[in-house]
Coordinates of C-alpha atoms in Angstrom, one line a residue:
X1 CA -0.8 -1.5 27.5
X2 CA 2.3 -3.3 27.8
X3 CA 5.5 -1.8 29.6
X4 CA 8.7 -1.2 26.9
X5 CA 12.1 -2.2 28.0
X6 CA 11.3 -0.3 31.6
X7 CA 9.7 3.2 31.6
X8 CA 12.8 4.8 32.4
X9 CA 15.2 3.5 29.8
X10 CA 16.4 5.7 26.8
X11 CA 14.7 3.3 24.3
X12 CA 11.6 3.5 26.3
X13 CA 11.5 7.2 26.0
X14 CA 12.1 7.1 22.3
X15 CA 9.3 4.8 22.0
X16 CA 11.6 1.8 20.6
X17 CA 9.9 -1.6 20.6
X18 CA 13.3 -3.3 19.8
X19 CA 16.2 -1.1 20.5
X20 CA 18.8 -3.5 20.4
X21 CA 17.8 -4.5 16.7
X22 CA 18.0 -0.8 15.6
X23 CA 21.4 -0.2 16.9
X24 CA 23.4 -3.5 16.2
X25 CA 21.8 -4.7 13.1
X26 CA 20.6 -7.9 14.7
X27 CA 19.6 -10.6 12.3
X28 CA 15.9 -10.1 11.6
X29 CA 15.8 -6.3 12.1
X30 CA 13.9 -4.3 9.4
X31 CA 16.3 -1.6 7.7
X32 CA 15.2 1.7 8.3
X33 CA 12.6 3.1 6.2
X34 CA 13.7 6.0 4.0
X35 CA 11.9 7.4 0.7
X36 CA 13.9 5.4 -1.4
X37 CA 12.7 2.1 0.2
X38 CA 9.3 2.7 0.0
X39 CA 6.9 1.1 -2.7
X40 CA 3.5 2.4 -3.0
X41 CA 1.0 -0.2 -3.8
X42 CA -2.2 1.3 -4.8
X43 CA -5.5 -1.3 -4.6
X44 CA -8.4 -0.5 -7.0
X45 CA -11.6 -2.3 -6.5
X46 CA -13.8 -2.2 -9.4
X47 CA -16.6 -3.9 -11.5
X48 CA -15.2 -5.9 -14.5
X49 CA -13.6 -3.7 -17.1
X50 CA -12.2 -4.3 -20.5
X51 CA -8.3 -5.0 -20.4
X52 CA -7.8 -1.7 -22.5
X53 CA -9.3 0.4 -19.8
X54 CA -7.4 -1.1 -17.1
X55 CA -4.0 -0.8 -19.0
X56 CA -4.6 2.6 -19.3
X57 CA -6.1 3.0 -15.5
X58 CA -2.6 1.5 -14.3
X59 CA -0.6 3.9 -16.7
X60 CA -2.6 6.8 -15.3
X61 CA -2.2 5.9 -11.5
X62 CA 1.3 5.2 -12.1
X63 CA 2.0 8.6 -13.5
X64 CA 0.1 10.4 -10.7
X65 CA 2.6 8.8 -8.1
X66 CA 5.4 9.4 -10.2
X67 CA 4.6 13.0 -10.9
X68 CA 3.5 13.6 -7.2
X69 CA 6.0 11.7 -5.0
X70 CA 9.2 12.1 -7.6
X71 CA 9.7 8.2 -7.7
X72 CA 10.5 6.0 -10.5
X73 CA 7.4 4.2 -12.4
X74 CA 9.2 0.9 -11.1
X75 CA 8.5 1.4 -7.6
X76 CA 4.5 2.0 -8.2
X77 CA 2.6 -1.2 -8.0
X78 CA -1.2 -0.9 -8.8
X79 CA -3.4 -4.0 -7.9
X80 CA -6.8 -4.4 -9.6
X81 CA -9.5 -6.2 -7.8
X82 CA -12.3 -6.8 -9.9
X83 CA -15.4 -7.8 -8.0
X84 CA -18.6 -9.3 -10.4
X85 CA -21.9 -7.6 -10.1
X86 CA -23.4 -10.1 -8.2
X87 CA -21.0 -9.8 -5.4
X88 CA -21.3 -6.3 -4.9
X89 CA -24.4 -4.0 -3.3
X90 CA -25.2 -0.7 -3.5
X91 CA -28.0 1.0 -1.6
X92 CA -29.3 -2.4 -0.2
X93 CA -29.3 -3.9 -3.6
X94 CA -26.7 -6.3 -5.7
X95 CA -25.6 -4.0 -8.6
X96 CA -26.5 -7.3 -10.7
X97 CA -30.1 -6.4 -9.8
X98 CA -30.5 -2.8 -11.2

């Protein structure tokens, strides 16, 4: 494991990798993560579905995050990755072969 800014430094004791960037706002430093800055990205992997079913799925997943995390719907992203039956296997067999 690499040493971080000397084992006796205050930054090292707090586990900071780039302490100067946090203190001074140095260019390239990421802003502190707060609840207002988090954006849930939900990825759903599934077989192909009708667009109406996907619309309902996206709406319900978004509603679940809005209700449970108390965030605006605009903060929620839902990505649907559709996998064709000939590219997905279950129990040692392609789902296309079932």
